[in-house]
Structures are given as C-alpha cells and as structure tokens.
PDB file of C-alpha atoms (C1' of nucleotides) in Angstrom:
ATOM      1  CA  MET A   1     123.789  73.857  96.427  1.00 60.00           C
ATOM      2  CA  ALA A   2     120.406  74.469  94.833  1.00 82.00           C
ATOM      3  CA  CYS A   3     119.983  75.732  91.300  1.00 91.00           C
ATOM      4  CA  PRO A   4     118.468  79.244  91.329  1.00 94.00           C
ATOM      5  CA  ILE A   5     116.209  78.378  88.427  1.00 94.00           C
ATOM      6  CA  GLU A   6     114.966  75.315  90.234  1.00 92.00           C
ATOM      7  CA  VAL A   7     114.195  77.489  93.247  1.00 92.00           C
ATOM      8  CA  THR A   8     112.171  79.857  91.116  1.00 93.00           C
ATOM      9  CA  VAL A   9     110.347  76.995  89.446  1.00 92.00           C
ATOM     10  CA  ASN A  10     109.458  75.466  92.772  1.00 89.00           C
ATOM     11  CA  LEU A  11     107.826  78.677  93.950  1.00 91.00           C
ATOM     12  CA  LEU A  12     106.233  79.744  90.705  1.00 90.00           C
ATOM     13  CA  GLY A  13     106.137  76.542  88.709  1.00 84.00           C
ATOM     14  CA  ASP A  14     102.394  76.271  88.593  1.00 87.00           C
ATOM     15  CA  LYS A  15     100.390  77.681  85.734  1.00 87.00           C
ATOM     16  CA  TRP A  16      97.812  79.253  88.018  1.00 91.00           C
ATOM     17  CA  LYS A  17     100.391  80.908  90.242  1.00 93.00           C
ATOM     18  CA  VAL A  18     101.921  82.630  87.262  1.00 94.00           C
ATOM     19  CA  LEU A  19      98.537  83.923  86.193  1.00 93.00           C
ATOM     20  CA  ILE A  20      97.681  85.086  89.719  1.00 94.00           C
ATOM     21  CA  VAL A  21     100.894  87.060  89.985  1.00 95.00           C
ATOM     22  CA  ARG A  22     100.367  88.449  86.507  1.00 95.00           C
ATOM     23  CA  ASN A  23      96.952  89.780  87.526  1.00 94.00           C
ATOM     24  CA  LEU A  24      98.290  91.313  90.719  1.00 95.00           C
ATOM     25  CA  LEU A  25     101.200  92.920  88.897  1.00 95.00           C
ATOM     26  CA  LEU A  26      98.955  94.418  86.255  1.00 93.00           C
ATOM     27  CA  GLY A  27      95.879  95.181  88.328  1.00 92.00           C
ATOM     28  CA  GLY A  28      97.332  95.874  91.773  1.00 93.00           C
ATOM     29  CA  THR A  29      95.483  94.901  94.912  1.00 93.00           C
ATOM     30  CA  GLN A  30      92.415  92.842  94.165  1.00 93.00           C
ATOM     31  CA  ARG A  31      89.632  91.088  95.953  1.00 91.00           C
ATOM     32  CA  PHE A  32      89.133  87.347  95.744  1.00 92.00           C
ATOM     33  CA  GLY A  33      86.179  87.650  93.418  1.00 90.00           C
ATOM     34  CA  GLU A  34      88.058  89.917  91.038  1.00 91.00           C
ATOM     35  CA  LEU A  35      90.891  87.422  90.731  1.00 92.00           C
ATOM     36  CA  ASN A  36      88.414  84.630  90.243  1.00 91.00           C
ATOM     37  CA  ARG A  37      86.746  86.465  87.396  1.00 89.00           C
ATOM     38  CA  GLY A  38      90.018  87.749  85.950  1.00 90.00           C
ATOM     39  CA  ILE A  39      91.694  84.356  85.604  1.00 91.00           C
ATOM     40  CA  ASP A  40      89.983  82.300  82.980  1.00 88.00           C
ATOM     41  CA  GLY A  41      89.176  78.741  83.958  1.00 88.00           C
ATOM     42  CA  VAL A  42      90.305  78.696  87.560  1.00 91.00           C
ATOM     43  CA  THR A  43      87.957  77.359  90.217  1.00 91.00           C
ATOM     44  CA  GLN A  44      87.406  78.805  93.671  1.00 92.00           C
ATOM     45  CA  LYS A  45      89.069  75.907  95.402  1.00 92.00           C
ATOM     46  CA  VAL A  46      92.198  75.930  93.320  1.00 93.00           C
ATOM     47  CA  LEU A  47      92.445  79.694  93.502  1.00 93.00           C
ATOM     48  CA  THR A  48      92.256  79.507  97.284  1.00 92.00           C
ATOM     49  CA  GLN A  49      94.907  76.784  97.402  1.00 92.00           C
ATOM     50  CA  GLN A  50      97.333  78.622  95.178  1.00 93.00           C
ATOM     51  CA  LEU A  51      96.819  81.904  97.031  1.00 94.00           C
ATOM     52  CA  ARG A  52      97.574  80.183 100.324  1.00 92.00           C
ATOM     53  CA  GLN A  53     100.787  78.771  98.952  1.00 92.00           C
ATOM     54  CA  LEU A  54     101.835  82.099  97.500  1.00 93.00           C
ATOM     55  CA  GLU A  55     101.063  83.662 100.865  1.00 93.00           C
ATOM     56  CA  SER A  56     103.087  81.141 102.853  1.00 91.00           C
ATOM     57  CA  ASP A  57     105.951  81.614 100.419  1.00 91.00           C
ATOM     58  CA  GLY A  58     105.852  85.312 101.146  1.00 92.00           C
ATOM     59  CA  LEU A  59     104.958  86.454  97.652  1.00 94.00           C
ATOM     60  CA  VAL A  60     101.383  87.532  98.302  1.00 94.00           C
ATOM     61  CA  ALA A  61      99.785  89.364 101.208  1.00 94.00           C
ATOM     62  CA  ARG A  62      96.266  88.719 102.394  1.00 92.00           C
ATOM     63  CA  LYS A  63      94.257  91.370 104.169  1.00 91.00           C
ATOM     64  CA  ILE A  64      90.966  90.533 105.771  1.00 88.00           C
ATOM     65  CA  TYR A  65      88.391  93.181 106.544  1.00 85.00           C
ATOM     66  CA  PRO A  66      86.147  92.100 109.411  1.00 80.00           C
ATOM     67  CA  GLU A  67      82.987  93.012 107.612  1.00 77.00           C
ATOM     68  CA  VAL A  68      79.904  91.176 106.648  1.00 72.00           C
ATOM     69  CA  PRO A  69      79.791  90.088 103.932  1.00 77.00           C
ATOM     70  CA  PRO A  70      83.510  89.451 104.233  1.00 81.00           C
ATOM     71  CA  ARG A  71      86.066  91.296 102.181  1.00 86.00           C
ATOM     72  CA  VAL A  72      89.534  89.973 101.491  1.00 90.00           C
ATOM     73  CA  GLU A  73      92.148  91.780  99.494  1.00 92.00           C
ATOM     74  CA  TYR A  74      95.224  90.258  97.920  1.00 94.00           C
ATOM     75  CA  SER A  75      98.349  92.120  96.926  1.00 94.00           C
ATOM     76  CA  LEU A  76     101.965  91.398  96.130  1.00 95.00           C
ATOM     77  CA  THR A  77     104.465  91.691  98.933  1.00 95.00           C
ATOM     78  CA  GLU A  78     107.726  93.506  98.428  1.00 95.00           C
ATOM     79  CA  LEU A  79     109.266  90.170  97.523  1.00 95.00           C
ATOM     80  CA  GLY A  80     106.424  89.494  95.131  1.00 95.00           C
ATOM     81  CA  HIS A  81     107.097  92.729  93.301  1.00 97.00           C
ATOM     82  CA  THR A  82     110.686  91.652  92.671  1.00 96.00           C
ATOM     83  CA  LEU A  83     109.300  89.006  90.312  1.00 96.00           C
ATOM     84  CA  LYS A  84     108.450  91.741  87.849  1.00 97.00           C
ATOM     85  CA  PRO A  85     111.519  91.281  85.587  1.00 97.00           C
ATOM     86  CA  ILE A  86     110.599  87.656  85.048  1.00 97.00           C
ATOM     87  CA  PHE A  87     107.136  88.659  83.921  1.00 96.00           C
ATOM     88  CA  GLU A  88     108.478  91.395  81.692  1.00 97.00           C
ATOM     89  CA  ALA A  89     110.697  88.825  80.018  1.00 97.00           C
ATOM     90  CA  MET A  90     107.763  86.454  79.571  1.00 96.00           C
ATOM     91  CA  HIS A  91     105.563  89.233  78.267  1.00 96.00           C
ATOM     92  CA  SER A  92     108.201  90.319  75.804  1.00 97.00           C
ATOM     93  CA  TRP A  93     108.819  86.783  74.594  1.00 96.00           C
ATOM     94  CA  GLY A  94     105.123  86.009  74.270  1.00 95.00           C
ATOM     95  CA  THR A  95     104.587  89.154  72.229  1.00 95.00           C
ATOM     96  CA  SER A  96     107.366  88.287  69.772  1.00 95.00           C
ATOM     97  CA  TYR A  97     106.084  84.741  69.550  1.00 94.00           C
ATOM     98  CA  LEU A  98     102.595  85.916  68.649  1.00 93.00           C
ATOM     99  CA  GLU A  99     103.990  88.151  65.926  1.00 92.00           C
ATOM    100  CA  LEU A 100     106.024  85.322  64.444  1.00 88.00           C
ATOM    101  CA  ARG A 101     103.287  82.747  64.533  1.00 81.00           C
ATOM    102  CA  GLY A 102     100.967  85.238  62.923  1.00 68.00           C
ATOM    103  CA  ALA A 103      98.353  86.016  65.552  1.00 60.00           C
TER     104      ALA A 103
ATOM    105  CA  MET B   1      93.528  88.621  71.718  1.00 58.00           C
ATOM    106  CA  ALA B   2      95.666  86.312  73.799  1.00 81.00           C
ATOM    107  CA  CYS B   3      97.730  87.458  76.742  1.00 90.00           C
ATOM    108  CA  PRO B   4     101.438  87.135  75.927  1.00 93.00           C
ATOM    109  CA  ILE B   5     102.186  85.787  79.384  1.00 93.00           C
ATOM    110  CA  GLU B   6      99.508  83.170  78.997  1.00 91.00           C
ATOM    111  CA  VAL B   7     101.066  82.155  75.692  1.00 91.00           C
ATOM    112  CA  THR B   8     104.441  81.738  77.341  1.00 93.00           C
ATOM    113  CA  VAL B   9     102.943  79.781  80.215  1.00 92.00           C
ATOM    114  CA  ASN B  10     101.176  77.449  77.844  1.00 90.00           C
ATOM    115  CA  LEU B  11     104.438  76.565  76.110  1.00 92.00           C
ATOM    116  CA  LEU B  12     106.724  76.518  79.103  1.00 90.00           C
ATOM    117  CA  GLY B  13     104.314  76.132  82.000  1.00 84.00           C
ATOM    118  CA  ASP B  14     105.554  72.749  83.046  1.00 88.00           C
ATOM    119  CA  LYS B  15     108.213  72.323  85.667  1.00 89.00           C
ATOM    120  CA  TRP B  16     110.101  69.693  83.665  1.00 93.00           C
ATOM    121  CA  LYS B  17     110.094  71.761  80.491  1.00 95.00           C
ATOM    122  CA  VAL B  18     111.709  74.639  82.301  1.00 95.00           C
ATOM    123  CA  LEU B  19     114.414  72.339  83.652  1.00 94.00           C
ATOM    124  CA  ILE B  20     114.994  70.756  80.246  1.00 95.00           C
ATOM    125  CA  VAL B  21     115.468  74.132  78.585  1.00 96.00           C
ATOM    126  CA  ARG B  22     117.699  75.235  81.455  1.00 95.00           C
ATOM    127  CA  ASN B  23     119.964  72.239  80.882  1.00 95.00           C
ATOM    128  CA  LEU B  24     120.113  72.831  77.146  1.00 96.00           C
ATOM    129  CA  LEU B  25     120.846  76.525  77.624  1.00 96.00           C
ATOM    130  CA  LEU B  26     123.642  75.836  80.081  1.00 94.00           C
ATOM    131  CA  GLY B  27     125.044  72.618  78.646  1.00 94.00           C
ATOM    132  CA  GLY B  28     124.373  72.989  74.931  1.00 94.00           C
ATOM    133  CA  THR B  29     123.491  69.986  72.810  1.00 94.00           C
ATOM    134  CA  GLN B  30     122.987  66.875  74.910  1.00 94.00           C
ATOM    135  CA  ARG B  31     122.101  63.237  74.500  1.00 94.00           C
ATOM    136  CA  PHE B  32     118.975  61.764  76.002  1.00 94.00           C
ATOM    137  CA  GLY B  33     120.872  60.009  78.748  1.00 93.00           C
ATOM    138  CA  GLU B  34     122.685  63.162  79.742  1.00 93.00           C
ATOM    139  CA  LEU B  35     119.442  65.037  80.149  1.00 94.00           C
ATOM    140  CA  ASN B  36     117.980  62.163  82.091  1.00 94.00           C
ATOM    141  CA  ARG B  37     120.886  62.166  84.508  1.00 92.00           C
ATOM    142  CA  GLY B  38     121.112  65.945  84.641  1.00 91.00           C
ATOM    143  CA  ILE B  39     117.518  66.550  85.650  1.00 93.00           C
ATOM    144  CA  ASP B  40     116.894  65.285  89.130  1.00 90.00           C
ATOM    145  CA  GLY B  41     113.786  63.194  89.599  1.00 90.00           C
ATOM    146  CA  VAL B  42     112.525  62.992  86.041  1.00 94.00           C
ATOM    147  CA  THR B  43     111.656  59.593  84.611  1.00 93.00           C
ATOM    148  CA  GLN B  44     112.403  58.348  81.113  1.00 94.00           C
ATOM    149  CA  LYS B  45     108.788  58.372  80.123  1.00 94.00           C
ATOM    150  CA  VAL B  46     108.060  61.905  81.228  1.00 95.00           C
ATOM    151  CA  LEU B  47     111.316  63.194  79.787  1.00 95.00           C
ATOM    152  CA  THR B  48     110.395  61.693  76.423  1.00 94.00           C
ATOM    153  CA  GLN B  49     106.911  63.195  76.572  1.00 95.00           C
ATOM    154  CA  GLN B  50     108.121  66.673  77.438  1.00 95.00           C
ATOM    155  CA  LEU B  51     110.863  66.582  74.791  1.00 95.00           C
ATOM    156  CA  ARG B  52     108.300  65.623  72.170  1.00 94.00           C
ATOM    157  CA  GLN B  53     106.105  68.542  73.126  1.00 94.00           C
ATOM    158  CA  LEU B  54     109.012  70.975  73.128  1.00 95.00           C
ATOM    159  CA  GLU B  55     109.966  69.628  69.707  1.00 95.00           C
ATOM    160  CA  SER B  56     106.489  70.018  68.256  1.00 93.00           C
ATOM    161  CA  ASP B  57     106.358  73.557  69.659  1.00 93.00           C
ATOM    162  CA  GLY B  58     109.552  74.316  67.802  1.00 93.00           C
ATOM    163  CA  LEU B  59     111.700  75.031  70.827  1.00 96.00           C
ATOM    164  CA  VAL B  60     113.883  71.934  70.718  1.00 96.00           C
ATOM    165  CA  ALA B  61     115.501  70.039  67.835  1.00 95.00           C
ATOM    166  CA  ARG B  62     115.998  66.298  67.795  1.00 95.00           C
ATOM    167  CA  LYS B  63     118.765  64.658  65.811  1.00 93.00           C
ATOM    168  CA  ILE B  64     118.923  60.903  65.416  1.00 92.00           C
ATOM    169  CA  TYR B  65     122.091  59.050  64.508  1.00 90.00           C
ATOM    170  CA  PRO B  66     121.280  55.695  62.897  1.00 85.00           C
ATOM    171  CA  GLU B  67     123.639  53.735  65.043  1.00 83.00           C
ATOM    172  CA  VAL B  68     123.346  50.820  67.380  1.00 79.00           C
ATOM    173  CA  PRO B  69     123.088  51.410  70.247  1.00 84.00           C
ATOM    174  CA  PRO B  70     121.074  54.446  69.184  1.00 87.00           C
ATOM    175  CA  ARG B  71     122.250  57.977  69.688  1.00 91.00           C
ATOM    176  CA  VAL B  72     119.912  60.954  69.859  1.00 93.00           C
ATOM    177  CA  GLU B  73     120.958  64.511  70.458  1.00 94.00           C
ATOM    178  CA  TYR B  74     118.761  67.350  71.640  1.00 96.00           C
ATOM    179  CA  SER B  75     119.460  71.040  71.207  1.00 96.00           C
ATOM    180  CA  LEU B  76     117.608  74.325  71.318  1.00 97.00           C
ATOM    181  CA  THR B  77     116.274  75.739  68.076  1.00 96.00           C
ATOM    182  CA  GLU B  78     116.774  79.372  67.203  1.00 96.00           C
ATOM    183  CA  LEU B  79     113.402  80.059  68.751  1.00 96.00           C
ATOM    184  CA  GLY B  80     114.408  78.102  71.825  1.00 96.00           C
ATOM    185  CA  HIS B  81     117.444  80.283  72.294  1.00 97.00           C
ATOM    186  CA  THR B  82     115.262  83.382  72.395  1.00 97.00           C
ATOM    187  CA  LEU B  83     113.940  82.142  75.727  1.00 97.00           C
ATOM    188  CA  LYS B  84     117.260  83.003  77.296  1.00 97.00           C
ATOM    189  CA  PRO B  85     116.189  86.370  78.818  1.00 97.00           C
ATOM    190  CA  ILE B  86     113.405  84.639  80.718  1.00 97.00           C
ATOM    191  CA  PHE B  87     115.880  82.210  82.210  1.00 97.00           C
ATOM    192  CA  GLU B  88     118.310  84.952  83.056  1.00 97.00           C
ATOM    193  CA  ALA B  89     115.537  86.720  84.933  1.00 97.00           C
ATOM    194  CA  MET B  90     114.628  83.516  86.773  1.00 96.00           C
ATOM    195  CA  HIS B  91     118.258  82.805  87.567  1.00 96.00           C
ATOM    196  CA  SER B  92     118.780  86.290  88.883  1.00 97.00           C
ATOM    197  CA  TRP B  93     115.654  86.191  91.013  1.00 96.00           C
ATOM    198  CA  GLY B  94     116.435  82.745  92.398  1.00 95.00           C
ATOM    199  CA  THR B  95     119.898  83.874  93.373  1.00 95.00           C
ATOM    200  CA  SER B  96     118.609  86.879  95.295  1.00 95.00           C
ATOM    201  CA  TYR B  97     115.982  84.745  96.940  1.00 93.00           C
ATOM    202  CA  LEU B  98     118.559  82.242  98.155  1.00 92.00           C
ATOM    203  CA  GLU B  99     120.638  85.049  99.637  1.00 91.00           C
ATOM    204  CA  LEU B 100     117.638  86.482 101.469  1.00 87.00           C
ATOM    205  CA  ARG B 101     116.349  83.204 102.807  1.00 80.00           C
ATOM    206  CA  GLY B 102     119.856  82.325 103.919  1.00 68.00           C
ATOM    207  CA  ALA B 103     120.813  79.294 101.918  1.00 60.00           C
TER     208      ALA B 103
ATOM    209  C1'  DC C   1     127.054  32.492  73.538  1.00 72.97           C
ATOM    210  C1'  DC C   2     125.230  35.864  76.147  1.00 72.97           C
ATOM    211  C1'  DC C   3     125.082  40.121  78.315  1.00 72.97           C
ATOM    212  C1'  DA C   4     125.314  45.217  78.468  1.00 72.97           C
ATOM    213  C1'  DT C   5     124.366  49.480  76.061  1.00 72.97           C
ATOM    214  C1'  DT C   6     120.905  53.275  74.413  1.00 72.97           C
ATOM    215  C1'  DG C   7     116.640  55.483  73.574  1.00 72.97           C
ATOM    216  C1'  DG C   8     112.841  54.580  73.392  1.00 72.97           C
ATOM    217  C1'  DT C   9     107.565  52.288  73.685  1.00 72.97           C
ATOM    218  C1'  DT C  10     103.962  50.080  76.118  1.00 72.97           C
ATOM    219  C1'  DA C  11     101.016  48.110  79.721  1.00 72.97           C
ATOM    220  C1'  DC C  12      99.575  48.546  84.224  1.00 72.97           C
ATOM    221  C1'  DC C  13      98.452  50.729  88.431  1.00 72.97           C
ATOM    222  C1'  DT C  14      98.341  54.234  91.931  1.00 72.97           C
ATOM    223  C1'  DC C  15      97.986  58.663  93.755  1.00 72.97           C
ATOM    224  C1'  DG C  16      96.697  63.196  93.983  1.00 72.97           C
ATOM    225  C1'  DC C  17      95.046  67.194  91.406  1.00 72.97           C
ATOM    226  C1'  DG C  18      91.198  69.487  90.541  1.00 72.97           C
ATOM    227  C1'  DG C  19      86.045  69.809  89.718  1.00 72.97           C
ATOM    228  C1'  DT C  20      81.355  69.921  91.901  1.00 72.97           C
ATOM    229  C1'  DA C  21      78.624  71.146  95.346  1.00 72.97           C
ATOM    230  C1'  DA C  22      77.168  71.889  99.896  1.00 72.97           C
ATOM    231  C1'  DG C  23      78.021  74.184 104.356  1.00 72.97           C
ATOM    232  C1'  DT C  24      79.185  78.689 107.217  1.00 72.97           C
ATOM    233  C1'  DA C  25      78.633  83.220 109.132  1.00 72.97           C
ATOM    234  C1'  DT C  26      76.134  87.717 109.376  1.00 72.97           C
ATOM    235  C1'  DA C  27      74.351  92.119 108.146  1.00 72.97           C
ATOM    236  C1'  DT C  28      71.481  94.087 104.796  1.00 72.97           C
ATOM    237  C1'  DG C  29      67.351  94.607 102.096  1.00 72.97           C
ATOM    238  C1'  DA C  30      62.681  93.031 100.647  1.00 72.97           C
TER     239       DA C  30
ATOM    240  C1'  DT D   1      61.187  86.683 108.642  1.00 72.97           C
ATOM    241  C1'  DC D   2      63.881  85.023 105.147  1.00 72.97           C
ATOM    242  C1'  DA D   3      66.582  85.139 101.022  1.00 72.97           C
ATOM    243  C1'  DT D   4      70.969  87.220  99.413  1.00 72.97           C
ATOM    244  C1'  DA D   5      75.716  88.391  98.847  1.00 72.97           C
ATOM    245  C1'  DT D   6      80.718  87.236  99.924  1.00 72.97           C
ATOM    246  C1'  DA D   7      84.733  84.559 100.700  1.00 72.97           C
ATOM    247  C1'  DC D   8      85.820  80.977 101.770  1.00 72.97           C
ATOM    248  C1'  DT D   9      86.197  75.571 103.783  1.00 72.97           C
ATOM    249  C1'  DT D  10      85.173  70.895 103.471  1.00 72.97           C
ATOM    250  C1'  DA D  11      83.684  66.407 101.732  1.00 72.97           C
ATOM    251  C1'  DC D  12      83.322  63.596  97.940  1.00 72.97           C
ATOM    252  C1'  DC D  13      84.684  61.669  93.628  1.00 72.97           C
ATOM    253  C1'  DG D  14      86.631  60.769  88.990  1.00 72.97           C
ATOM    254  C1'  DC D  15      90.150  61.000  85.789  1.00 72.97           C
ATOM    255  C1'  DG D  16      94.465  61.506  84.062  1.00 72.97           C
ATOM    256  C1'  DA D  17      99.366  62.455  85.012  1.00 72.97           C
ATOM    257  C1'  DG D  18     103.127  60.071  86.166  1.00 72.97           C
ATOM    258  C1'  DG D  19     105.805  56.051  88.294  1.00 72.97           C
ATOM    259  C1'  DT D  20     107.391  51.120  87.605  1.00 72.97           C
ATOM    260  C1'  DA D  21     108.941  47.760  84.900  1.00 72.97           C
ATOM    261  C1'  DA D  22     109.189  44.766  80.950  1.00 72.97           C
ATOM    262  C1'  DC D  23     110.360  44.624  76.103  1.00 72.97           C
ATOM    263  C1'  DC D  24     112.982  45.789  71.708  1.00 72.97           C
ATOM    264  C1'  DA D  25     116.816  46.264  68.269  1.00 72.97           C
ATOM    265  C1'  DA D  26     121.762  45.394  66.773  1.00 72.97           C
ATOM    266  C1'  DT D  27     126.418  45.376  67.903  1.00 72.97           C
ATOM    267  C1'  DG D  28     130.616  44.880  70.441  1.00 72.97           C
ATOM    268  C1'  DG D  29     132.995  42.664  74.146  1.00 72.97           C
ATOM    269  C1'  DG D  30     134.041  39.113  77.514  1.00 72.97           C
TER     270       DG D  30
END
DNA sequence: CCCATTGGTTACCTCGCGGTAAGTATATGA
DNA sequence: TCATATACTTACCGCGAGGTAACCAATGGG
C-alpha cells in the first residue's frame, strides 16, 4: 500500500525533472539544445540522465531523426500531460508567494 | 522576473520536505518522534535539517515545551497550509498512476 | 543508583551526484 | 581536405549530502 504522494515524489522528486516538464508543458516539443538553453544551470550530462529517467518512466517521449547532424525531439507523453494540474497548482502557489514576499 | 514554478521548487524541491509537509497536512501537529517514525527512511539528522529549513522559509512552526524529557511540536503555518492544493494534485495524480500501472 | 526517555548536536566517513572535458559520427560548407 | 555543428556518451574526479553513532540534559521509575 504505497502513498500516492510518495509515488509522485519518486517520479518527479528531482528539481531538474520538474523544470524539464515545466518547459515541455509550456513550450511543447523541443530539441535537446533548446531544453539545455531553456533550463538555467543544468549541464548536458545531467539533462541527458534526467531525460532518460523521465522516458523510462513513460512521462517523456524521445524521437530521433536519422539526420546528420543528429536531431532529437522531446515531448510529453499522454501520461506526461496528465501532470498538468500539479504544475498549475505549483504555478498558482508560486505566484501568490511572490506577491506576498514582495517580488 | 522569477518563474513561479521555480520558486515553488526551490522551497519544496526536496523529497523529504514534501513528505514532511504531507505528514503535517494529513496528521496535523506532530512531535519530532512521530514525524521520524512516520516518514520511512529519514534519519534524525536530515529530518532536523529539513525542518529547520521549512521553519526558516515560514512553512512550518516549531513549538518547544520546556520539559524534561523535551517535547517539541511541529505544525504548518498559515502559509504552509496554502500548499494544500499542490498536494491534492499530487495525491490525485499518484492515485491514477497506481491504478494504471496496476498496483 | 542507574537506566530509559526525547530531541537534538556533533564528529567522522563514505558514497554518489554532478561538473569538466574529451570522444563519436557524418554531412555540409569553406 | 578539414573544421564545424549536433546530440549525445564516457571517463575522470572532487565535494558535499547524508548515514552512523556517540554525547547531552534532567527526571521519573525500577
């Protein structure tokens, strides 16, 4: 009998994963380089690692175009899109927080 | 111009913090030992650290009773309670996920 | 008299995260 | 002919997060 919140945390409980999903929710399908530039402070290696985990957890889809130079596009799966309410709640909370703490 | 989601992640972006707040939301005010026993796998040291951070971020309140043996109670602040929608979203998502992946 | 209780703090040590940088493959452009 | 761009993968390495365990304080109970 697992706790649903613990399940969610185990899949999404990494700072970078949250930011990756945020970018894909807001910006739609993106190439590796776009994500790399869009997420402040993340390195290539870590971005690759996190994307692989998100992919194996079924939240993110990876599409490779057999071109040279290579092109790889990342997008949310159907399951990934169902995370949206969580991000709306976080967005809403973060906005209120910034207003309170006088941004 | 900070991203609201990034703000939220910076305050709550640690696995243990999420589980601490979950326990306080579900169980109300709790003593240190209760939290320690209620959160699987956390050590005293880390629990103390995370509670201190949550306290200094204004999400958790700490009340000390000058007794021996000591008694310390933790509860959510008003601000801490406003996190509830995020946890409801995570709970809801985790539940659906468990149904899909056949728990 | 001595031990358990409670909520810490502290010292020590290990392990793994994450950063840096180099390697890879190939078609295009200079 | 050779550098370049792209999206990685891999090897190496250092540092800090986190685990373990000992210590503390004062009282009540055996």
